[in-house]
Coordinates of C-alpha atoms and ligand atoms in Angstrom, one line a residue:
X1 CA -17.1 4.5 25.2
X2 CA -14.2 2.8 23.8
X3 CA -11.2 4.6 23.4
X4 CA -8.5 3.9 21.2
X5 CA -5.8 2.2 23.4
X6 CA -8.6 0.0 24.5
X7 CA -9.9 -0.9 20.7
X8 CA -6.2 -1.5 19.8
X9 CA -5.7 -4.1 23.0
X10 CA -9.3 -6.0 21.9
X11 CA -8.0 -6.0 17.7
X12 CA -4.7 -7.4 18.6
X13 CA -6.7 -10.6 20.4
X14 CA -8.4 -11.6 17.0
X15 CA -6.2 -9.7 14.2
X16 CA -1.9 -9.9 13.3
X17 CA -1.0 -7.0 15.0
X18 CA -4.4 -5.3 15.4
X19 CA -4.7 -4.0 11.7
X20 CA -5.8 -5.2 8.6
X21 CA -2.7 -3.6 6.4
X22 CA 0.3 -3.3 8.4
X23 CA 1.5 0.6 8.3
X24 CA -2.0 1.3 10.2
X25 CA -0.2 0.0 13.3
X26 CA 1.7 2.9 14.0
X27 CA 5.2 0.7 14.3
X28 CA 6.7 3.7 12.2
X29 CA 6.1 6.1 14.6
X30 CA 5.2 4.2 17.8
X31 CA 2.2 4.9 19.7
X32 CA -1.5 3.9 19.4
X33 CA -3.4 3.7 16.2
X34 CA -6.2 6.1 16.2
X35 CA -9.5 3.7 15.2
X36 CA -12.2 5.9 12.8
X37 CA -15.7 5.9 13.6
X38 CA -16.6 7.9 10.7
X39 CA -14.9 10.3 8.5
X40 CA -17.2 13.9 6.2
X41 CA -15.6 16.0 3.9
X42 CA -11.8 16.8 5.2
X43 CA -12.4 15.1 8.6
X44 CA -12.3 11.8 10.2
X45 CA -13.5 11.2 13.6
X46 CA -11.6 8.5 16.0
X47 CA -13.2 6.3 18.9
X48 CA -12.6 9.0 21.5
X49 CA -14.4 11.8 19.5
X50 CA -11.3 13.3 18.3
X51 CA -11.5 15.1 15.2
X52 CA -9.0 14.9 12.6
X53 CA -7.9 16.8 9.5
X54 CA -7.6 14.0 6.9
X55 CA -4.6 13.9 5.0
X56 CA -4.6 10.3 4.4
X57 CA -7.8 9.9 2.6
X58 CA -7.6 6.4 2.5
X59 CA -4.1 6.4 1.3
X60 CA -5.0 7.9 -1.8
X61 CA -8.8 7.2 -2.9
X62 CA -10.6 10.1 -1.4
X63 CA -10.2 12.6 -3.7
X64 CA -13.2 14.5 -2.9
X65 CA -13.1 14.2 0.6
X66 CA -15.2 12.0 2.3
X67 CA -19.2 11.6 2.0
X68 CA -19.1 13.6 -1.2
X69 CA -22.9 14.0 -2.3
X70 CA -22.8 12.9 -5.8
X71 CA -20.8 9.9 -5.1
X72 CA -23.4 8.7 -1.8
X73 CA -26.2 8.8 -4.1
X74 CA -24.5 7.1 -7.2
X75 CA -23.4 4.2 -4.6
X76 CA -27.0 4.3 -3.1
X77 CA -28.4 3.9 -6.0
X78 CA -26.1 0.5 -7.4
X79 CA -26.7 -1.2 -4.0
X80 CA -30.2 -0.8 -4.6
X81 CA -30.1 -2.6 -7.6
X82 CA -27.5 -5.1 -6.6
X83 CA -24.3 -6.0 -5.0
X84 CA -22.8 -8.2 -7.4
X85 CA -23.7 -10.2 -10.2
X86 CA -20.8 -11.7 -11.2
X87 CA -21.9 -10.5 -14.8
X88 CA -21.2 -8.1 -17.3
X89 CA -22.6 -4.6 -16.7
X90 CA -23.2 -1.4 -19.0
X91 CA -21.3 0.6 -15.9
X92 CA -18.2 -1.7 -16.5
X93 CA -18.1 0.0 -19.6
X94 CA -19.4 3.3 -18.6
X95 CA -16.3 3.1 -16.5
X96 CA -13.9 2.0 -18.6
X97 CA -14.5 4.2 -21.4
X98 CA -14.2 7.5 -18.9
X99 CA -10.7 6.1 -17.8
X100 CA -9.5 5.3 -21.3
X101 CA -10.6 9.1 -22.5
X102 CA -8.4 10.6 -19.9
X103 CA -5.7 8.3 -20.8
X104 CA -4.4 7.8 -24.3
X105 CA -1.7 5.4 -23.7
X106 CA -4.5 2.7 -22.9
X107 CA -6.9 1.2 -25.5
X108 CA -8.4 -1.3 -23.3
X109 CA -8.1 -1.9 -19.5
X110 CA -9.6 -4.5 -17.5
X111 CA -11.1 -3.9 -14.1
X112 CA -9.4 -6.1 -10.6
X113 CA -10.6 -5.1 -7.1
X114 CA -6.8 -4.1 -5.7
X115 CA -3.7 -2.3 -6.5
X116 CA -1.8 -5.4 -5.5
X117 CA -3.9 -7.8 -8.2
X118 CA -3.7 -4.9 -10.9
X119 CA 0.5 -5.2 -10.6
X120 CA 1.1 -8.6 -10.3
X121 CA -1.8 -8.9 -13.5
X122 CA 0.2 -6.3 -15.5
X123 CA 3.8 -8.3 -14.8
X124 CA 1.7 -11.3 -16.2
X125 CA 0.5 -10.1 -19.2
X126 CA 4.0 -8.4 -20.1
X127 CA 5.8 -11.7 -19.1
X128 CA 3.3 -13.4 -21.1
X129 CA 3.4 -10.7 -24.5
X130 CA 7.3 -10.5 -24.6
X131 CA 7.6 -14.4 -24.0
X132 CA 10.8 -13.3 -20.8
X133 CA 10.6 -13.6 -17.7
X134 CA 12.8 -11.0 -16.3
X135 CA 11.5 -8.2 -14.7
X136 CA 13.0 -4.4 -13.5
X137 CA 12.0 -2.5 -10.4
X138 CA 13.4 0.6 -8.5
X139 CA 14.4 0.5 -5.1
X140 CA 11.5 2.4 -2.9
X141 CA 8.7 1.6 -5.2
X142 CA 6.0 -0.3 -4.3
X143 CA 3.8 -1.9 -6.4
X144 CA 1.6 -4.4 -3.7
X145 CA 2.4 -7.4 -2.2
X146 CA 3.1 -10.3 -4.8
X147 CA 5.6 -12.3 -4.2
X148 CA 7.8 -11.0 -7.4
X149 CA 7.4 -7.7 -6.0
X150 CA 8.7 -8.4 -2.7
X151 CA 12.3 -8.2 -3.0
X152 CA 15.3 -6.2 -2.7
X153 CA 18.4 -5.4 -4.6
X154 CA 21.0 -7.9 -4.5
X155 CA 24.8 -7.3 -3.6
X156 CA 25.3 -6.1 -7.1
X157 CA 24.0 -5.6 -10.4
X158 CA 24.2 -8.9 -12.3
X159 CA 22.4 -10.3 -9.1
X160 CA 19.2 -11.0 -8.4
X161 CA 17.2 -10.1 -5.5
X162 CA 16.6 -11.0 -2.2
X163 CA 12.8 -11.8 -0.8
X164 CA 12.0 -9.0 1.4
X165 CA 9.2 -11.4 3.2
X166 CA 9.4 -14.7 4.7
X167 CA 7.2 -16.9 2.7
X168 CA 8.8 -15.5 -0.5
X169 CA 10.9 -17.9 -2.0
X170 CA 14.1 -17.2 -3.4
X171 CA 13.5 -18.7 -7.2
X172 CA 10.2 -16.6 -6.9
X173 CA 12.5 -13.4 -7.2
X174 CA 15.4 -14.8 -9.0
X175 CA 13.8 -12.8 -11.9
X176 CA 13.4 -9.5 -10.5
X177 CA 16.3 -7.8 -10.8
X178 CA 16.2 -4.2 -8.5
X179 CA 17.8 -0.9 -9.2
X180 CA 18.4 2.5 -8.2
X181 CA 15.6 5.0 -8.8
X182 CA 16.9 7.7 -11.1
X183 CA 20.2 6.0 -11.8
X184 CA 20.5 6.0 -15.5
X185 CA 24.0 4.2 -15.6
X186 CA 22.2 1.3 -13.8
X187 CA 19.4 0.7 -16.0
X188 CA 22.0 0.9 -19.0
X189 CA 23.9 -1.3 -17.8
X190 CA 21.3 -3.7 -16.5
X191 CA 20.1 -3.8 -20.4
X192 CA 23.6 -3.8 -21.9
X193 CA 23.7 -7.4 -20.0
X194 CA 20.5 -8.5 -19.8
X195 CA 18.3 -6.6 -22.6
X196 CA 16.9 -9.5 -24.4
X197 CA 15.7 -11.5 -21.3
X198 CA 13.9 -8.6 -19.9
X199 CA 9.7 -8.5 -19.9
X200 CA 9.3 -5.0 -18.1
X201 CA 10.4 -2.4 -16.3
X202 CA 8.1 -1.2 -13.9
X203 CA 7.8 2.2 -12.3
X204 CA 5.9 4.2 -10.0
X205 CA 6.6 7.6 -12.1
X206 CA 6.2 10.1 -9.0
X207 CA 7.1 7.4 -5.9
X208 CA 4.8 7.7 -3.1
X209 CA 5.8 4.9 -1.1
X210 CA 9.6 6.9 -0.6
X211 CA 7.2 10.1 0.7
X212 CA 7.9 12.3 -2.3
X213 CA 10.1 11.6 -5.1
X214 CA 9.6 12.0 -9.0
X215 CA 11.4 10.1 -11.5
X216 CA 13.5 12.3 -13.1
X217 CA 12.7 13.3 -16.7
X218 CA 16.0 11.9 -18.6
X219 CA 16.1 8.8 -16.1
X220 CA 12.2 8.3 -18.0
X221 CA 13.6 8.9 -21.1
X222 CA 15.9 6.2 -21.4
X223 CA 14.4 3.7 -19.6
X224 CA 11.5 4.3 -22.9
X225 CA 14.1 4.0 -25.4
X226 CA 15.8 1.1 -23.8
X227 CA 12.7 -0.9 -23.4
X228 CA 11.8 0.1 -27.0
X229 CA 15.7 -1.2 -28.0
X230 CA 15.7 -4.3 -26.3
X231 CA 11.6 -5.0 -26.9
X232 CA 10.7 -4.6 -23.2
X233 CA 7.7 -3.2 -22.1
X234 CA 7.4 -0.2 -19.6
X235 CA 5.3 -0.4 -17.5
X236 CA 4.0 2.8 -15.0
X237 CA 2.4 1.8 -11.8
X238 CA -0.1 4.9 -11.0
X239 CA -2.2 3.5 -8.6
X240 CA -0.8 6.1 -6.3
X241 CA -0.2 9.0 -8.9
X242 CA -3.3 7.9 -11.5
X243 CA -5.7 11.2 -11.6
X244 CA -4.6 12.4 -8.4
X245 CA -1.3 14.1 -9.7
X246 CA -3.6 15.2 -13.1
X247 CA -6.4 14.7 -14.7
X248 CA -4.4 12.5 -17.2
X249 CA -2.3 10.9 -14.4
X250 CA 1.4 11.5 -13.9
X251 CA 2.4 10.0 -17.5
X252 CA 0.4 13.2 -18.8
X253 CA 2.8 15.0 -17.3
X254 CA 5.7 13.2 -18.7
X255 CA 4.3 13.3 -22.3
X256 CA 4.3 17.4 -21.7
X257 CA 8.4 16.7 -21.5
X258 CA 9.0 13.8 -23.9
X259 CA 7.4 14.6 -26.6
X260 CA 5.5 11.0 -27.8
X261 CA 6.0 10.0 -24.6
X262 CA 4.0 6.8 -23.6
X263 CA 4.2 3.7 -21.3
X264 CA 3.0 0.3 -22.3
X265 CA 1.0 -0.9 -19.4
X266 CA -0.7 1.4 -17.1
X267 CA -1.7 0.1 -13.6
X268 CA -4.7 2.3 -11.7
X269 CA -6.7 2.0 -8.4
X270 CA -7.2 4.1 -5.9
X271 CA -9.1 7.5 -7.2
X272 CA -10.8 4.7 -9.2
X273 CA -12.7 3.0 -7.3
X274 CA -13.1 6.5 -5.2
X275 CA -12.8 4.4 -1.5
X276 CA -14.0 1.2 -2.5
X277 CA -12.3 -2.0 -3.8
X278 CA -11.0 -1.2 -7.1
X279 CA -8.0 -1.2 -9.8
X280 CA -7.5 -1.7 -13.2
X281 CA -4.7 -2.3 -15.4
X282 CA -4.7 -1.2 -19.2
X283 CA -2.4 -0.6 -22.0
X284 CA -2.7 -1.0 -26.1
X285 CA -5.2 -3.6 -27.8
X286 CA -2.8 -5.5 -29.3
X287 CA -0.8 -6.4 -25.8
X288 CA -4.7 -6.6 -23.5
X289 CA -5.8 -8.5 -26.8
X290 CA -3.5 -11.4 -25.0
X291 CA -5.6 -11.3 -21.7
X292 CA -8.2 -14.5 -21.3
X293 CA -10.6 -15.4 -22.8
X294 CA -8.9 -13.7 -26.3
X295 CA -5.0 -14.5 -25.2
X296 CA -3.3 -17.1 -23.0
X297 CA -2.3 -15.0 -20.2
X298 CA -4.8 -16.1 -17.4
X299 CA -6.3 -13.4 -15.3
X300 CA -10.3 -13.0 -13.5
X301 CA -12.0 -12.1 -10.3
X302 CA -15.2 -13.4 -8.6
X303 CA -16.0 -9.5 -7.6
X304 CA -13.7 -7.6 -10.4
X305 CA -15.5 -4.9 -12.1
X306 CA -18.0 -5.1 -9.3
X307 CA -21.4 -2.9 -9.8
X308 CA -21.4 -0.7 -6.6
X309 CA -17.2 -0.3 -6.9
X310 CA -17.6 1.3 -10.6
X311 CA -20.7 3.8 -9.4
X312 CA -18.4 4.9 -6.9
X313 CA -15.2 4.9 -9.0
X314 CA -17.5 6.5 -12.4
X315 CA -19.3 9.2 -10.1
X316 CA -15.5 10.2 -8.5
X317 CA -14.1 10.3 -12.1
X318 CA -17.1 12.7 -13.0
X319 CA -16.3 14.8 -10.4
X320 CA -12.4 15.1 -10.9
X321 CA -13.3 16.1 -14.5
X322 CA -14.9 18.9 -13.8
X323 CA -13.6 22.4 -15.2
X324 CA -10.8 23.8 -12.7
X325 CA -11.2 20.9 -10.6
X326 CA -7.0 19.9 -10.8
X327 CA -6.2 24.0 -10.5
X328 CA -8.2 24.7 -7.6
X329 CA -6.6 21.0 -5.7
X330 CA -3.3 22.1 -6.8
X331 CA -3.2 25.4 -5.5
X332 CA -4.8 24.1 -2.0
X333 CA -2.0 21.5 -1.6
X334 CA 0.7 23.7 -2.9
X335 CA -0.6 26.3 -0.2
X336 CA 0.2 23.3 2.1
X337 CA 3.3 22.0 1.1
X338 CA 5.2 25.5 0.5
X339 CA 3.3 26.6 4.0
X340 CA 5.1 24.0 5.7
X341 CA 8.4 24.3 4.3
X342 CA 8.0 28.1 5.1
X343 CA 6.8 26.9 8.6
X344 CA 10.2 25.2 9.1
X345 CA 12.5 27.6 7.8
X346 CA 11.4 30.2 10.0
X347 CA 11.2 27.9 13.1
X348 CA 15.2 26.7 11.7
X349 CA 14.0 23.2 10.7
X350 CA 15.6 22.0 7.7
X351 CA 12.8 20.6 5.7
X352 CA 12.1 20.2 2.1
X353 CA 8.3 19.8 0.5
X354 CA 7.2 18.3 -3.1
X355 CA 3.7 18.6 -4.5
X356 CA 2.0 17.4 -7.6
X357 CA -1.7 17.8 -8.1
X358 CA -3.7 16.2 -4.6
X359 CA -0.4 14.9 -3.7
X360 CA 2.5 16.0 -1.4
X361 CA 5.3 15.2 0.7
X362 CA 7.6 16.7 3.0
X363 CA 11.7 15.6 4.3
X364 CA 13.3 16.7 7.3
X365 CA 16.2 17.8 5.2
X366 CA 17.8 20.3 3.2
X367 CA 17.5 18.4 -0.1
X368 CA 15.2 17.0 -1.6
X369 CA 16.1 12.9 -2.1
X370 CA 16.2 11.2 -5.5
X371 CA 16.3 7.6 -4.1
X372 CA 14.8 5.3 -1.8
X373 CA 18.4 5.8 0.5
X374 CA 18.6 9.2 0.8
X375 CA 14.9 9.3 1.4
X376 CA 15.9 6.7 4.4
X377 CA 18.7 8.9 5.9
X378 CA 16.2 11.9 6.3
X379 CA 16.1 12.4 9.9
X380 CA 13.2 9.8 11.5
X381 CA 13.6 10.5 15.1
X382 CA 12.4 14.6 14.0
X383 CA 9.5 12.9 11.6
X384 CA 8.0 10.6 14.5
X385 CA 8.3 14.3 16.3
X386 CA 6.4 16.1 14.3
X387 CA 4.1 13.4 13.4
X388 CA 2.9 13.0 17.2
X389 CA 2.8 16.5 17.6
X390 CA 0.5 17.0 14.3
X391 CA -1.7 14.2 15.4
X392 CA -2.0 16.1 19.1
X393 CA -3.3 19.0 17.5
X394 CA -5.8 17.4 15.3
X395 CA -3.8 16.7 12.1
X396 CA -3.6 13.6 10.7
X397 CA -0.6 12.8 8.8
X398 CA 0.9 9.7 7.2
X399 CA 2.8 7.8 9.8
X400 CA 5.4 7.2 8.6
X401 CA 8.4 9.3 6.8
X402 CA 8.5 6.9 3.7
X403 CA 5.0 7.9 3.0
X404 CA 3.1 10.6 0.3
X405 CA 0.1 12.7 1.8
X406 CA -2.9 13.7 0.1
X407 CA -5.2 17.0 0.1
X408 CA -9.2 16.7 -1.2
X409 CA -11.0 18.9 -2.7
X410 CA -13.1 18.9 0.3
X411 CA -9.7 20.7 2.5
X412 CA -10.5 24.3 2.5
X413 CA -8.1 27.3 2.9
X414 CA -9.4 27.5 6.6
X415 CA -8.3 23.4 7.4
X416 CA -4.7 23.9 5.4
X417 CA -4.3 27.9 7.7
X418 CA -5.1 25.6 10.7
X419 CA -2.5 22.7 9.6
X420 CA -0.4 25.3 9.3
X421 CA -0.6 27.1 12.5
X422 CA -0.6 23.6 14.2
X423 CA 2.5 22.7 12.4
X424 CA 4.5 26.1 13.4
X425 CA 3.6 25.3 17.1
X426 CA 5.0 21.8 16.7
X427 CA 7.8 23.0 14.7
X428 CA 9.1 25.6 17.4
X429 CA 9.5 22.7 20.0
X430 CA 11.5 20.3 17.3
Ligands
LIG1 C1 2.1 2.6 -6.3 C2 1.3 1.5 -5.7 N1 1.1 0.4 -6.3 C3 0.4 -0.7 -5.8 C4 -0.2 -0.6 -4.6 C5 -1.0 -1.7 -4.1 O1 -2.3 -1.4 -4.0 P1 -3.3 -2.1 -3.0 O2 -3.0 -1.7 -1.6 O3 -4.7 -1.7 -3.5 O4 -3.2 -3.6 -3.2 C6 -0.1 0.6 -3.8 C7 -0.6 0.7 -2.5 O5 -0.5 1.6 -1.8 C8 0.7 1.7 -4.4 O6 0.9 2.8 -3.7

């Protein structure tokens, strides 16, 4: 039998790096990538036989645990009946329709096949709505791998940024201006200059790509009265936080807070497609009314809205909406998060945990961060520690400290007691 060191040696010959998506290569953390033969429920299983508790799920999707029964047979029923028809389909709107009733802000939505093609598709459409070019991000947010996108601040805040990839050219970013997450003086500032030129501001409302960190309720505030000042557009980027921090996504849970509070553009994937290839991006009529074939922003895809993506994306949604389903997911991963930061404070650890729905995230520090720098400072030689440790006892964390985790439904209060105990082991030798 293979094992994993030996997998890894063979991938590296005919793939970059041996991996597909670079953070699967361990360079975070060092060591060898575990490679999954198969995953059930709250599981995965590597090369070697090793058994896992997931807390990964795909980075995101697999919010009902792996193998979930409703969702086989829905997929096993629309490969039946075809792959891909590069058609129209009734479950394209089946599909559509659930996500627009569990998100008001959106009227329409179009369906892509990745995060990455939903967030460039969104800047596009808001570029091409307000007429400017200029775009806003946040330091620590990640919203895939266009080229815009890939940048980060410049030396001050009347520049530009800097390409963050080779390949990237610099007039490509010379648009993107990068800020501070949760610095309101910034973002005034930034639209005291610069207001009329600017198409969006884009956001990922609770960050998952800095571990853990929500956008603070005033900072969301103004950024919407700015943008609706300076006829900007804001756009939230929940293809991390979209129904897996609530059933109505993270901007449900800033409309509790502000009252009327909406974004423009909404960006999905992940729980949507339910594992497979598939994201969407939606917003009012009147702004997806500008989309080809009605409008002149430019945007399609040989496999978007694909049949067998949208049975498994529709049957996940199903299941998500289910009475209790968000209570009982909450309380499991709360059970996690506040176990662990228990765990550490009696082992002397300075740690922090956040939680939000199916979604966590944990510092090795006494505060919890409110930008991408502090979340850097947090101590990385303890992480890599405690993520080897985890992953020795059967745990499988994300690995790397700039990263969220996520619970299922399919973790049971047995799998998070068993994290747990693992983690207090680990935790005594830190
Ligand atoms: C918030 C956010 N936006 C966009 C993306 C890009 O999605 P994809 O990897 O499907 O291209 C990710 C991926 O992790 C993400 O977390």
């Amino acid at each position: 039998m293979s094992t994993n060191q030996q997998l890894f040696d063979r991938a590296k010959i005919s793939i970059p790096g041996g991996v597909n998506s670079p953070v699967r290569a361990f360079r975070a953390v060092g060591g060898t990538p575990r490679f999954i033969t198969r995953a059930q429920g709250a599981y995965m299983w590597d090369a070697e036989g090793t058994r896992y508790i997931d807390y990964i799920g795909s980075w995101g999707p697999m919010i009902l645990g792996h193998g979930h029964p409703a969702v086989l047979d829905a997929v096993r029923k629309a490969i039946e009946e075809g792959f891909s028809f590069g058609a129209p389909t009734e479950r394209e709107i089946e599909l559509a329709e659930e996500i627009l009733s569990l998100v008001p802000s959106c009227e329409q939505i179009r369906l892509v096949s990745s995060g990455t093609e939903a967030g460039m598709s969104a800047i596009r459409l808001a570029r091409g709505a307000t007429g400017r070019s200029k775009i806003i991000k946040f330091e620590g947010c990640y919203h895939g791998h266009a080229d815009a996108l890939l940048v980060k601040a410049g030396s001050g805040l009347a520049t530009f940024g800097h390409p963050t990839s080779a390949g990237v050219p610099a007039e490509v970013v010379q648009h993107t201006l990068v800020l501070e997450y949760n610095n309101v003086e910034q973002i005034e500032e930034a639209f005291r200059t610069q207001g009329s030129e600017i198409a969006c501001v884009m956001i990922e409302p609770i960050a998952g790509n800095m571990n853990f960190v929500r956008s603070s309720v005033p900072f969301v505030k103004r950024i919407r009265e700015l943008c609706d000042q300076h006829g900007a557009l804001f756009v939230f980027d929940e293809v991390m936080s979209g129904f897996r921090v609530a059933l109505g996504s993270a901007q449900s849970l800033y409309a509790e807070l502000i009252p009327g509070f909406r974004p423009d553009l909404s960006v999905f994937g992940k729980v949507i497609g339910g594992g497979m290839p598939l994201a969407a991006f939606g917003g009012p009529r009147r702004i997806m009314e500008q989309l080809a074939p009605l409008g002149p922003v430019y945007q399609a895809g040989t496999l978007s809205g694909n049949p067998v993506a949208t049975a498994c994306g529709l049957a996940t949604l199903r299941e998500i909406k289910k009475p209790g389903f968000f209570e009982a997911l909450s309380e499991r991963t709360a059970q996690l998060a506040h176990g662990l930061q228990a765990a550490a404070q009696a082992a002397g650890v300075p740690l922090v945990s956040e939680c939000q729905g199916g979604m966590f995230g944990f510092f090795f520090a006494s505060e919890l961060p409110q930008n991408y720098n502090v979340v850097m400072a947090t101590d990385k030689e303890r992480f890599n520690r405690f993520f080897h440790g985890m992953l020795d006892r059967g745990v499988y964390l994300a690995p790397a400290l700039y990263e969220a985790g996520f619970v299922s439904a399919a973790h049971t209060a047995d799998d998070i007691d068993a994290t747990l105990a693992a983690a207090r082991d680990v935790l005594a030798q830190l």
